[in-house]
PDB file of C-alpha atoms in Angstrom:
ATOM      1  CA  UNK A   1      76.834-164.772 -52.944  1.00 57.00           C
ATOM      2  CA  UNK A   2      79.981-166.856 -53.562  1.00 60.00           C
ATOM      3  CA  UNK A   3      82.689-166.655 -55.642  1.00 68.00           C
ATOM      4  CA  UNK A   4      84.962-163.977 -55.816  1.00 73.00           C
ATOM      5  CA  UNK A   5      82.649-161.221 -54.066  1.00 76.00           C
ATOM      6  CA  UNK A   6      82.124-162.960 -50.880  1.00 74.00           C
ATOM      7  CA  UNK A   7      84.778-160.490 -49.823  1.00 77.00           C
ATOM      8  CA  UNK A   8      83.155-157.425 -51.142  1.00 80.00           C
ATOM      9  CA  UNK A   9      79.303-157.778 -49.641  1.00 86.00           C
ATOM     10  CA  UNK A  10      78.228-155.699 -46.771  1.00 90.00           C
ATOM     11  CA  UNK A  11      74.961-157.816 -46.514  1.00 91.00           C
ATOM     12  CA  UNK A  12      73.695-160.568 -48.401  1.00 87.00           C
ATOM     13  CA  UNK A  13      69.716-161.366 -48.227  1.00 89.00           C
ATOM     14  CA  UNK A  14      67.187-163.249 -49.591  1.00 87.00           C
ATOM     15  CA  UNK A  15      63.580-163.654 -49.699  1.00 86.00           C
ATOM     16  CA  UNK A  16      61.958-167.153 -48.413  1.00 86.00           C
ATOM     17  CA  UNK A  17      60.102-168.918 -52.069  1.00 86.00           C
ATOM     18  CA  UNK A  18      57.705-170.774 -49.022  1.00 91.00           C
ATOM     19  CA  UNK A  19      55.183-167.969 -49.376  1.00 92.00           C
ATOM     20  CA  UNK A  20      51.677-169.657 -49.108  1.00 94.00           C
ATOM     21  CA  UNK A  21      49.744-166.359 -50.339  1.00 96.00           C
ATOM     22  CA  UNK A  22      49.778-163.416 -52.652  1.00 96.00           C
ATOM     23  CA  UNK A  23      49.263-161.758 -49.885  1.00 96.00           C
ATOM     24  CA  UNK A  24      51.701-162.592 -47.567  1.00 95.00           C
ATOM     25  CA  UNK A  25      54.183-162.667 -50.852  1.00 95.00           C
ATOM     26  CA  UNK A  26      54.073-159.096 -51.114  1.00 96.00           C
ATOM     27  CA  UNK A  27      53.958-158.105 -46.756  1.00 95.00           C
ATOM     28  CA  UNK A  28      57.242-160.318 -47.172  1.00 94.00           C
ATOM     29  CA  UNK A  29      58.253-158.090 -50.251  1.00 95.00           C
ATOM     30  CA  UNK A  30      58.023-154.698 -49.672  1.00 96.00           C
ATOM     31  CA  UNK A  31      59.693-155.527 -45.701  1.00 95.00           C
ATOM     32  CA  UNK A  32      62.329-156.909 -48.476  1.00 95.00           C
ATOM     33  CA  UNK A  33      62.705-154.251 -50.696  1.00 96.00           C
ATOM     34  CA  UNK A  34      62.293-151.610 -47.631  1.00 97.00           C
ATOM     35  CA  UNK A  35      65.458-153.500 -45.726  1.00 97.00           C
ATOM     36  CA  UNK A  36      68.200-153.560 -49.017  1.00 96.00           C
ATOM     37  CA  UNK A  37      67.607-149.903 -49.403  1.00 97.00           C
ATOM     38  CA  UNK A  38      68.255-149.244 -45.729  1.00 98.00           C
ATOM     39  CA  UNK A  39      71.296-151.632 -46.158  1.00 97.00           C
ATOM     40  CA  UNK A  40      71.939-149.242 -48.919  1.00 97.00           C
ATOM     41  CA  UNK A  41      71.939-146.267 -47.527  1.00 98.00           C
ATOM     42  CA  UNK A  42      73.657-147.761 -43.990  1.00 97.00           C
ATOM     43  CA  UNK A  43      77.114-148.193 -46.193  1.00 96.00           C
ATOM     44  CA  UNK A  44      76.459-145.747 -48.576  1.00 97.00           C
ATOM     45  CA  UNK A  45      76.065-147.819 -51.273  1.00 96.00           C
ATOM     46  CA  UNK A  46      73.978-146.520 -54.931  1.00 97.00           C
ATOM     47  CA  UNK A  47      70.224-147.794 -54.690  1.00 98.00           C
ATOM     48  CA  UNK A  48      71.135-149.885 -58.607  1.00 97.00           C
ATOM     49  CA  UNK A  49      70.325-152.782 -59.421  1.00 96.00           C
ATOM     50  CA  UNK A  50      72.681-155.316 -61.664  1.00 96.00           C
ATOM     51  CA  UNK A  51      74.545-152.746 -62.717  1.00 94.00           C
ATOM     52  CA  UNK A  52      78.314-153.173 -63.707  1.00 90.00           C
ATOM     53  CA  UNK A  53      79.652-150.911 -60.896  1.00 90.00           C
ATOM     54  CA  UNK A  54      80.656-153.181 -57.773  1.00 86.00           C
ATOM     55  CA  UNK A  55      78.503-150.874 -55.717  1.00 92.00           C
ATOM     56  CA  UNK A  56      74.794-151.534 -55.695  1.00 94.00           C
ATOM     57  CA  UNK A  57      72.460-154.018 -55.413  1.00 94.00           C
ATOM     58  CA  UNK A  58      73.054-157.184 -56.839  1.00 91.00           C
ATOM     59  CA  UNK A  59      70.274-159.898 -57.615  1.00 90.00           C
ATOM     60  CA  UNK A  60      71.415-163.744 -57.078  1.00 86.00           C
ATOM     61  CA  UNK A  61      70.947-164.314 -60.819  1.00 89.00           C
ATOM     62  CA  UNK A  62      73.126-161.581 -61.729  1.00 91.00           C
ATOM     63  CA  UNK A  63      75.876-162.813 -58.933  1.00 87.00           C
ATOM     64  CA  UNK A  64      75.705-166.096 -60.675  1.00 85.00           C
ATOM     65  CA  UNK A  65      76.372-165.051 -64.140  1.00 89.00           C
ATOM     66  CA  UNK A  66      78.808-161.866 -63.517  1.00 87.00           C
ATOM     67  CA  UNK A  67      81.079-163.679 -61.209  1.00 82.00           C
ATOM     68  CA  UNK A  68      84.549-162.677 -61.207  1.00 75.00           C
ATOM     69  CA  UNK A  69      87.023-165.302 -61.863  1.00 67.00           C
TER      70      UNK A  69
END
């Protein structure tokens, strides 16, 4: 993540852009989506997404532009 909240992330993951198919795109997706919601649910974190809260999931994007200073 960097910044400020490399201190506060139980996991940090992201999904490869070297995709060569739809297809394989969206096996590599919903393995994705299925492992941040266990990740979730392992430290009993709120299944959100860029929300204010510290808790939840947080997109790189929204990392980048909601960093604390």
């Amino acid at each position: 993540v960097g910044g400020g909240w490399n201190a506060e992330t139980y996991a940090a993951v992201e999904l490869i852009e070297s995709h060569s198919t739809k297809e394989e795109f969206m096996t590599d997706y919903r393995l994705y989506i299925e492992l941040l919601r266990n990740l979730a649910d392992e430290a009993g974190l709120p299944k959100t997404l860029d929300t204010g809260s510290l808790a939840g999931i947080k997109t790189h994007e929204y990392c980048t532009n909601n960093q604390p200073n």
